[in-house]
PDB file of C-alpha atoms and ligand atoms in Angstrom:
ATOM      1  CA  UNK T   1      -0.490  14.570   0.135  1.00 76.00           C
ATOM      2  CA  UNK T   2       2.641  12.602  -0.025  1.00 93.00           C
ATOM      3  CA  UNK T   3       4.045  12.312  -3.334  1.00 98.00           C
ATOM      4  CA  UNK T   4       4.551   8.534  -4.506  1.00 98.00           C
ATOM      5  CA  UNK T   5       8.491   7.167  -4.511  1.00 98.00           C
ATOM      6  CA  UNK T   6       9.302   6.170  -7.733  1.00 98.00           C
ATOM      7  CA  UNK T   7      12.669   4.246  -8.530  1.00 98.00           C
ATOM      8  CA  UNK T   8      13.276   4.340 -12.277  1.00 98.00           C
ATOM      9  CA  UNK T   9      14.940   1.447 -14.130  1.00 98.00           C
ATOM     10  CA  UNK T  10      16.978   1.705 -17.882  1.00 98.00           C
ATOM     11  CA  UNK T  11      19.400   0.000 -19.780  1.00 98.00           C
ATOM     12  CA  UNK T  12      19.658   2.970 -22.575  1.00 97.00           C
ATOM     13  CA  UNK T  13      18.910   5.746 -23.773  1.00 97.00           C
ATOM     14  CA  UNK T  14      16.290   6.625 -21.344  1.00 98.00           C
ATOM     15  CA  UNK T  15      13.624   8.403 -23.294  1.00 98.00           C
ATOM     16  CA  UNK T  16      11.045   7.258 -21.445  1.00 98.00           C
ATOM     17  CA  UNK T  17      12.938   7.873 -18.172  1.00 98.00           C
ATOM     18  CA  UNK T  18      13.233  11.775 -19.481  1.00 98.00           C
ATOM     19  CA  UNK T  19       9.422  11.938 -19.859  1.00 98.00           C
ATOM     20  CA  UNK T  20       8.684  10.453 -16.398  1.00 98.00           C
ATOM     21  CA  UNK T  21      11.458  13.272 -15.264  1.00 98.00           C
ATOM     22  CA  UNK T  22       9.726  15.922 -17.020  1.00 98.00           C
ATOM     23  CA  UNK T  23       6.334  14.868 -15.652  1.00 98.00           C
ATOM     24  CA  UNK T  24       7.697  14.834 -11.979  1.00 98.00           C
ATOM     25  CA  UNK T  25       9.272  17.891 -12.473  1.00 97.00           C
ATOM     26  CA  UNK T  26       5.438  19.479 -11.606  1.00 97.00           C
ATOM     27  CA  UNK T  27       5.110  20.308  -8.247  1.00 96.00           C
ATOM     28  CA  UNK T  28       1.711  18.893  -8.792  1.00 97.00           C
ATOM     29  CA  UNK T  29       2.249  15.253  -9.875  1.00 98.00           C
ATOM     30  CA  UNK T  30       1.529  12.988  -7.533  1.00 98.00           C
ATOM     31  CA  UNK T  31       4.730  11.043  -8.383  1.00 98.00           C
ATOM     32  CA  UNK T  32       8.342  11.561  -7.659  1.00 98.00           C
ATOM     33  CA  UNK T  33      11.294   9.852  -8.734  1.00 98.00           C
ATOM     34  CA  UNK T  34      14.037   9.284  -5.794  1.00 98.00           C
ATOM     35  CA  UNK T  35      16.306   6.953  -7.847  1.00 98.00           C
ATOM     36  CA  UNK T  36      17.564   5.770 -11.163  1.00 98.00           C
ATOM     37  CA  UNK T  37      19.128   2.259 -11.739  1.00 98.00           C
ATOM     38  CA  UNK T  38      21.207   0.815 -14.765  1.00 98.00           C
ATOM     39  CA  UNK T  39      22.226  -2.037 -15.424  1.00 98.00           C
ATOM     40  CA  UNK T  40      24.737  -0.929 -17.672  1.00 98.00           C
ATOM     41  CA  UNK T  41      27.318   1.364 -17.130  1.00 98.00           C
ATOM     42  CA  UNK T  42      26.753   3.200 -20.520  1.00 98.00           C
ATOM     43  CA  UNK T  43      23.650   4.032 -20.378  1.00 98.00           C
ATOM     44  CA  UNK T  44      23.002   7.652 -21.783  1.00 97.00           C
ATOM     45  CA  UNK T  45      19.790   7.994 -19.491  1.00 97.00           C
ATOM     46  CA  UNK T  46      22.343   8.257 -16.457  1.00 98.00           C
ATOM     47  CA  UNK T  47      23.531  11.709 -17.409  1.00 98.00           C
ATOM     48  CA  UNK T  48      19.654  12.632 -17.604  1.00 97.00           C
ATOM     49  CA  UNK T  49      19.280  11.604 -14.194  1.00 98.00           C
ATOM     50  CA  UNK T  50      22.207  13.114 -13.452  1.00 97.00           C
ATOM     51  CA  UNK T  51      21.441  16.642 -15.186  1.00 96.00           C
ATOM     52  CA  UNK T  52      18.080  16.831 -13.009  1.00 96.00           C
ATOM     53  CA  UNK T  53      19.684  16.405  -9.573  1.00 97.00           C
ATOM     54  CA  UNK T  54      18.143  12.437  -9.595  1.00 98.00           C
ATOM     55  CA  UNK T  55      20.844   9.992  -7.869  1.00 98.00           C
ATOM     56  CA  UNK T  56      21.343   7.459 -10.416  1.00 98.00           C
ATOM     57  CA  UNK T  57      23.273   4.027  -9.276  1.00 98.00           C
ATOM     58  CA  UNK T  58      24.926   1.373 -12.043  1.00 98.00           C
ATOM     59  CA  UNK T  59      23.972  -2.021 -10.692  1.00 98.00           C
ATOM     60  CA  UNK T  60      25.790  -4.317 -13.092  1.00 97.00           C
ATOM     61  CA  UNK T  61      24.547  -7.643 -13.552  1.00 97.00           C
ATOM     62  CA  UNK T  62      27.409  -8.841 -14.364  1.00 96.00           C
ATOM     63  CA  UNK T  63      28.920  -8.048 -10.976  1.00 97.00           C
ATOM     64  CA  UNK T  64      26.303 -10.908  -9.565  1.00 97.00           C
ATOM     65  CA  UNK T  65      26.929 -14.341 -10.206  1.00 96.00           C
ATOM     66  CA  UNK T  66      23.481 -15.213 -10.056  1.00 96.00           C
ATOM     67  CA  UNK T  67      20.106 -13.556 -11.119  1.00 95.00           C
ATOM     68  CA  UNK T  68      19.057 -13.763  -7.528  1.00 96.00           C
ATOM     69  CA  UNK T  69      22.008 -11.670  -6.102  1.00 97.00           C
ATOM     70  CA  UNK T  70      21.175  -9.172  -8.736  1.00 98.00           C
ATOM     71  CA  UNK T  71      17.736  -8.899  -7.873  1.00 98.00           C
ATOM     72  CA  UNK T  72      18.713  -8.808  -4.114  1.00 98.00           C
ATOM     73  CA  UNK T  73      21.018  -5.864  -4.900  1.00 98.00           C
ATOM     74  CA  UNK T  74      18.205  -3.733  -6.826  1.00 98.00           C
ATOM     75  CA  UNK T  75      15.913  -4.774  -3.765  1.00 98.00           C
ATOM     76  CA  UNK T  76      18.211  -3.606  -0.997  1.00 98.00           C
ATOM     77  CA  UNK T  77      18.860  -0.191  -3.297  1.00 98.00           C
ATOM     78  CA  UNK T  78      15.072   0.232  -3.656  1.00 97.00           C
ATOM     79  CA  UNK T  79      14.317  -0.557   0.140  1.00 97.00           C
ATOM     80  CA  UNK T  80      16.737   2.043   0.347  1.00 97.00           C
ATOM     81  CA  UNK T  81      15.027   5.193  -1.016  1.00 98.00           C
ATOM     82  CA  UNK T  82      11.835   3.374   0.451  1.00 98.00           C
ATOM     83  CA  UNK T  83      10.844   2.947  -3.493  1.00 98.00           C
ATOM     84  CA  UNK T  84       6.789   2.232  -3.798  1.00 98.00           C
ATOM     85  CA  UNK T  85       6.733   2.039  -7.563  1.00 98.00           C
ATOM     86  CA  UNK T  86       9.445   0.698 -10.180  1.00 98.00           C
ATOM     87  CA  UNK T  87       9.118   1.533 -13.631  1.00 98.00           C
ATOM     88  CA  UNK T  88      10.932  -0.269 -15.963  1.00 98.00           C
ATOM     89  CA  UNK T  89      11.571   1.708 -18.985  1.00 98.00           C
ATOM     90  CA  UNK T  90      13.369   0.334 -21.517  1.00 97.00           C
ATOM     91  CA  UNK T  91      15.201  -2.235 -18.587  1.00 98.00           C
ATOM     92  CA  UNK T  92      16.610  -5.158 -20.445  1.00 95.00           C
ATOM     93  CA  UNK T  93      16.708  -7.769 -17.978  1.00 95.00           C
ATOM     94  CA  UNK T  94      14.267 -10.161 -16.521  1.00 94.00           C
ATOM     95  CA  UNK T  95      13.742 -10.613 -12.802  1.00 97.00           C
ATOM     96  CA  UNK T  96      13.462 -13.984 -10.848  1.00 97.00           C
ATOM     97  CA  UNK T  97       9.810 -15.042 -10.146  1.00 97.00           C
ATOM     98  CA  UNK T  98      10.907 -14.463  -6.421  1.00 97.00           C
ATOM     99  CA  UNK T  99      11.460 -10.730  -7.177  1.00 97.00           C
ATOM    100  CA  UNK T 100       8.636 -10.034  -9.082  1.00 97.00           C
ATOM    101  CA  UNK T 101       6.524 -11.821  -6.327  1.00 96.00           C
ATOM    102  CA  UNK T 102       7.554  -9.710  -3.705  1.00 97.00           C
ATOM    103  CA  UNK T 103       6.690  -6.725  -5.641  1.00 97.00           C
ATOM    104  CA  UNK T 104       3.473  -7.684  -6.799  1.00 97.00           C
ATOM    105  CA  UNK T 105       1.563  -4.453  -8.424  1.00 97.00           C
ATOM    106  CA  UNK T 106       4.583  -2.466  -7.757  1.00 98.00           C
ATOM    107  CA  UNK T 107       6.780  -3.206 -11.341  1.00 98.00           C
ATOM    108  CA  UNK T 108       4.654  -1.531 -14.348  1.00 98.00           C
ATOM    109  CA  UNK T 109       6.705  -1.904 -17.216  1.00 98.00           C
ATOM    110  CA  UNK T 110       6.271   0.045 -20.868  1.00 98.00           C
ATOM    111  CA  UNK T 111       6.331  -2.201 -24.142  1.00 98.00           C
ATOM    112  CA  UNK T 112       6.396  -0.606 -27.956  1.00 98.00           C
ATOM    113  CA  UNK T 113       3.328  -2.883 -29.101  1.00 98.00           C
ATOM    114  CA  UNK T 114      -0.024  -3.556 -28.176  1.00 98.00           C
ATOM    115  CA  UNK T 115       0.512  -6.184 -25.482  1.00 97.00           C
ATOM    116  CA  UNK T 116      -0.477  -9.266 -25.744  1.00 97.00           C
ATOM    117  CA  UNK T 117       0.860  -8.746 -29.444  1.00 98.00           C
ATOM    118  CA  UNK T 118       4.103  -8.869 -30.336  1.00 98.00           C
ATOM    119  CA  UNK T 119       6.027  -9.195 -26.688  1.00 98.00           C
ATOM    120  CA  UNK T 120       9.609  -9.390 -26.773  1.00 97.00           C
ATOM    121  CA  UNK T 121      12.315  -7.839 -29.172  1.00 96.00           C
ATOM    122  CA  UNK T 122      12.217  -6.677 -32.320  1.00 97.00           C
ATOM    123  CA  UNK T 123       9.065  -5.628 -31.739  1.00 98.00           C
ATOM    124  CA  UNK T 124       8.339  -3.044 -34.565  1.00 98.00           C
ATOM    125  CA  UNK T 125      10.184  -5.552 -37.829  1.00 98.00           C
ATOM    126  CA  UNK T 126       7.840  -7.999 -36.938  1.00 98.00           C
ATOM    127  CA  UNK T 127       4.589  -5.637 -36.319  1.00 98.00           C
ATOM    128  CA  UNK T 128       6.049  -4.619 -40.410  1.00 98.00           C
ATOM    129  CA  UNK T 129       6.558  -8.327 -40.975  1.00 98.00           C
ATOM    130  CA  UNK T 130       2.995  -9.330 -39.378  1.00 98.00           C
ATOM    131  CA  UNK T 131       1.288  -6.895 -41.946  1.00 98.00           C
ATOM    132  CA  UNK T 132      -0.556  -5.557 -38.751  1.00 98.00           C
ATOM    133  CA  UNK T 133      -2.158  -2.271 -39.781  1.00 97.00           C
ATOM    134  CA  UNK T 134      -2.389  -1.216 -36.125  1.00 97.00           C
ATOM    135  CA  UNK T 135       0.356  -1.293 -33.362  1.00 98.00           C
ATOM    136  CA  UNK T 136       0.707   1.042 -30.398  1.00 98.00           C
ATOM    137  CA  UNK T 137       2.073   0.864 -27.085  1.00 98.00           C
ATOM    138  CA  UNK T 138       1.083  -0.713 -23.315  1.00 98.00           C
ATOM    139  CA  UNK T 139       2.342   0.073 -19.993  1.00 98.00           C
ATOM    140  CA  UNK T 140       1.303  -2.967 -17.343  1.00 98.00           C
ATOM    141  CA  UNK T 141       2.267  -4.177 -14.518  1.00 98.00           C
ATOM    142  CA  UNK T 142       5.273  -6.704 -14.349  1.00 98.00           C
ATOM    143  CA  UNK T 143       4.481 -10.878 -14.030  1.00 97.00           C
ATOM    144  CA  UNK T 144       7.381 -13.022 -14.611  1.00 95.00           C
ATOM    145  CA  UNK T 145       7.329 -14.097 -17.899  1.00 94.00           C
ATOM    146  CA  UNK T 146       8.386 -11.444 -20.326  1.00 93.00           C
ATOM    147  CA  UNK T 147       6.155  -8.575 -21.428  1.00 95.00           C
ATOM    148  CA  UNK T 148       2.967 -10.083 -19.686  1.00 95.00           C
ATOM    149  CA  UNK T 149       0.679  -9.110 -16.656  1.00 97.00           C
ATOM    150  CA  UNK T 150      -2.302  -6.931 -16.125  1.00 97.00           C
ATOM    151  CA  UNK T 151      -2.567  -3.738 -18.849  1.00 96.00           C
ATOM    152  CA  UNK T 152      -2.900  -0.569 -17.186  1.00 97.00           C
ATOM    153  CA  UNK T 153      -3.154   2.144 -20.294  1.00 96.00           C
ATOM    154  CA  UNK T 154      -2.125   1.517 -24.056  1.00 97.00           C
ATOM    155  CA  UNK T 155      -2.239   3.910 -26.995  1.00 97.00           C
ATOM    156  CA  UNK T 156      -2.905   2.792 -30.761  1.00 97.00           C
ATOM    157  CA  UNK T 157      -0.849   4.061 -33.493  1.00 97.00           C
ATOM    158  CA  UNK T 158      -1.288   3.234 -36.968  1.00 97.00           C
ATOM    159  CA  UNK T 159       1.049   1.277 -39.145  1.00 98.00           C
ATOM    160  CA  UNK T 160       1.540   3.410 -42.215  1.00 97.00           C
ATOM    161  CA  UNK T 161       2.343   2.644 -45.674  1.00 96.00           C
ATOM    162  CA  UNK T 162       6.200   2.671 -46.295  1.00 96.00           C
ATOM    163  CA  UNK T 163       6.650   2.475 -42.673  1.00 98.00           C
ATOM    164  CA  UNK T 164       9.949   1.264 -41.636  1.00 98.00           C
ATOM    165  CA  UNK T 165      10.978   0.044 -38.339  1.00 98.00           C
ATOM    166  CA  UNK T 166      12.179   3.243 -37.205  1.00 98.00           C
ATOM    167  CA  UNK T 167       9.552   5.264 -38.859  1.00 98.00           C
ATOM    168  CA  UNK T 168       7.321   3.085 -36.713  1.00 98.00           C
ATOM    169  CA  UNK T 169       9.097   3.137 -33.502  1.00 98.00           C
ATOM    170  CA  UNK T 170       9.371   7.005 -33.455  1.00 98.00           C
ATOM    171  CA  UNK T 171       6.052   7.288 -33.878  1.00 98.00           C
ATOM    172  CA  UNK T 172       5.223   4.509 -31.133  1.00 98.00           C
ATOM    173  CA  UNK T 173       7.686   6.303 -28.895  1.00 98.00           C
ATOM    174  CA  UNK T 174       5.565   9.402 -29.049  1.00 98.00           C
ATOM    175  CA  UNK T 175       3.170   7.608 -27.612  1.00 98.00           C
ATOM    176  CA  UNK T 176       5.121   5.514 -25.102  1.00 98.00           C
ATOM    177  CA  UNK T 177       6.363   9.727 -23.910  1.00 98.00           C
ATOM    178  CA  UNK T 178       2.333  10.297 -23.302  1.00 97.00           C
ATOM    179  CA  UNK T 179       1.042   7.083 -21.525  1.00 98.00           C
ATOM    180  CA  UNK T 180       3.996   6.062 -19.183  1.00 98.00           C
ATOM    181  CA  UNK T 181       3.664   9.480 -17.280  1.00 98.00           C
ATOM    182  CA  UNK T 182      -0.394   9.148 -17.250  1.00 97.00           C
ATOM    183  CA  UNK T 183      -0.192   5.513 -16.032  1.00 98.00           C
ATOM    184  CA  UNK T 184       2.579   6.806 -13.022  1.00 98.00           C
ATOM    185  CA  UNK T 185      -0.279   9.827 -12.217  1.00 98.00           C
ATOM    186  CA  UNK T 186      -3.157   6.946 -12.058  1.00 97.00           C
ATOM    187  CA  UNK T 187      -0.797   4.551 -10.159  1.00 98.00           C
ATOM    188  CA  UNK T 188       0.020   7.795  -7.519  1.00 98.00           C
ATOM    189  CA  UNK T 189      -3.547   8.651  -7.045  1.00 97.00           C
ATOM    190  CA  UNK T 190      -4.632   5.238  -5.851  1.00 97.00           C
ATOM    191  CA  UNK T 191      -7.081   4.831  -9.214  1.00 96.00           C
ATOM    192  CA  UNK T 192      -5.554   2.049 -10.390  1.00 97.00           C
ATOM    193  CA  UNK T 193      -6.492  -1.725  -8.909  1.00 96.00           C
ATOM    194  CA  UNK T 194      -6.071  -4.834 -10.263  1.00 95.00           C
ATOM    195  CA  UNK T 195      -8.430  -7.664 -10.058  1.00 91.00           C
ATOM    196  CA  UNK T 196      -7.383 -10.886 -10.422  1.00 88.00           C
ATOM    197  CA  UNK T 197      -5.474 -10.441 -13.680  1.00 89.00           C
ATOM    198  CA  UNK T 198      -7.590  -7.343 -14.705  1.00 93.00           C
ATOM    199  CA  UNK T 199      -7.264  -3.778 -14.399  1.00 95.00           C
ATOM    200  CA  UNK T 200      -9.689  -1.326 -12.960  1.00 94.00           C
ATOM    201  CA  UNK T 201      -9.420   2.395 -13.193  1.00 94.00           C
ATOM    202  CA  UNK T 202     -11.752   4.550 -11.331  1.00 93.00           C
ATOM    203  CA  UNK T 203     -13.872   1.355 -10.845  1.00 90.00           C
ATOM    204  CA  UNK T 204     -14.285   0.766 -14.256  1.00 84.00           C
ATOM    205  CA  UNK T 205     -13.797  -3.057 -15.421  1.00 70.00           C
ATOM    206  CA  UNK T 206     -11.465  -2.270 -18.079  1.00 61.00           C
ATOM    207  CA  UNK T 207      -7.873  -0.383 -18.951  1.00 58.00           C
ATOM    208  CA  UNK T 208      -8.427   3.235 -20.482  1.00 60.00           C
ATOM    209  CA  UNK T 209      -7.387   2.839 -23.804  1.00 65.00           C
ATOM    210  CA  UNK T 210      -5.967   6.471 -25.311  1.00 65.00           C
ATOM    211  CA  UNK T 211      -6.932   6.602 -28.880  1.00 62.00           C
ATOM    212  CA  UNK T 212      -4.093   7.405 -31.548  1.00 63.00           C
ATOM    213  CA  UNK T 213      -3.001  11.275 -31.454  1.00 58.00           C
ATOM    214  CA  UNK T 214      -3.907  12.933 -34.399  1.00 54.00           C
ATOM    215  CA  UNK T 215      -0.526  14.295 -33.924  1.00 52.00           C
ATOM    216  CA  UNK T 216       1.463  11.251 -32.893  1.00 49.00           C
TER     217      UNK T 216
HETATM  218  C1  LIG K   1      11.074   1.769 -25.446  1.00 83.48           C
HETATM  219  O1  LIG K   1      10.587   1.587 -26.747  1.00 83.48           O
HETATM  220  C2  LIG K   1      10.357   0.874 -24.474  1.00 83.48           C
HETATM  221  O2  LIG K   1       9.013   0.660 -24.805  1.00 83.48           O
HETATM  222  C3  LIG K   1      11.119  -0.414 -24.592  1.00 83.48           C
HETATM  223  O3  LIG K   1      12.461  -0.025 -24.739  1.00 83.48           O
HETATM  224  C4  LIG K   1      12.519   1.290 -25.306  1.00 83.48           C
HETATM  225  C5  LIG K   1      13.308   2.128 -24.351  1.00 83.48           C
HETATM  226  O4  LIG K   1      13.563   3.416 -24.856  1.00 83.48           O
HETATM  227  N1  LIG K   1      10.858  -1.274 -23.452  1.00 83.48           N
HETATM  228  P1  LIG K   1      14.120   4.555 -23.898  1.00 83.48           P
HETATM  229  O5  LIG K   1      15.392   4.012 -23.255  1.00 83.48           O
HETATM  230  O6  LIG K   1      13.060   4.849 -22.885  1.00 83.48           O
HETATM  231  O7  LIG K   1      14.399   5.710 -24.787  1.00 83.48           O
END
């Protein structure tokens, strides 16, 4: 079977871009990734494109004096490569409504809390700030407001005592490294479908939630 087309968006360091990379580096995923897009120039998770062979494009937003012409530009670059899936992993801008129409159920985004919790920045000091005693991580698919739209997978992590934002965010990264590949392989295999603003997997009327590794 065809592999899915998978166009891979960052504006850093592109951790979770390197675990989508390992994951499609199987013969046997179901997913392949055919392009890499930054928005910034100095993003480190270019060069990991770069290292595995992956053509990696800088489309700078502030090239485009609107956020239309920006979004057109990522559109014509993903119509491209004939992109069927865009991931957005750890992509730091928002798209016009018009975009994120067009590409209904085709933007899944990953988010360092569990969504609806906690959306936006900062996530982690104000999890610490919140007192929650649980966080985690959710990968979804993209709606236009920020961080919100149907969950597809999330994993729980636990807050610990003397956590600090960092302690916390490695550990939720861990996480992020285990779910964002597993969402791709569910997205590739045609499990996933969402109804009305609700995910199914296999049929089933609600997301797969992974519980926290032991290890994580
Ligand atoms: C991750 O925590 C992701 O959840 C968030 O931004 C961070 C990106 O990290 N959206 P990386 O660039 O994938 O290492």
């Amino acid at each position: 079977m065809a592999r899915l087309k998978v166009a891979v968006l960052i504006s850093g360091r592109g951790s979770n871009l390197q675990a989508l990379m390992t994951a499609c580096a199987d013969p046997a995923f179901p997913a392949e990734i055919v392009q890499v897009i930054s928005n910034r120039p100095d993003a480190a998770g270019l060069a990991r494109a770069t290292a595995a062979g992956i053509p990696a494009a800088v489309i700078d937003h502030r090239d485009y004096g609107s956020r239309e012409e920006f979004d057109a530009a990522i559109d014509a670059a993903l119509t491209r490569v004939s992109a069927g899936l865009m991931c957005l992993a750890g992509f730091m801008r928002l798209f016009s409504a018009g975009f994120v129409n067009a590409w209904r159920d085709k933007i899944i985004n990953i988010h360092p809390s569990l969504l609806p919790a906690f959306p936006g920045r900062n996530t982690h000091e104000r999890v610490l700030a919140a007192g929650a005693l649980v966080t985690g991580c959710t990968v979804h698919f993209v709606r236009p407001e920020m961080d919100s739209g149907p969950v597809i997978l999330q994993a729980a992590v636990s807050v610990e005592p003397g956590d600090t934002p960092e302690s916390l965010a490695a550990r939720v990264l861990k996480a992020e490294h285990r779910i964002y590949p597993e969402a791709v392989r569910l997205i590739a295999e045609g499990r996933v479908q969402v109804m009305g603003e609700a995910v199914t997997i296999d049929g089933a009327p609600a997301p797969k939630v992974l519980p926290a590794d032991p290890n994580g």
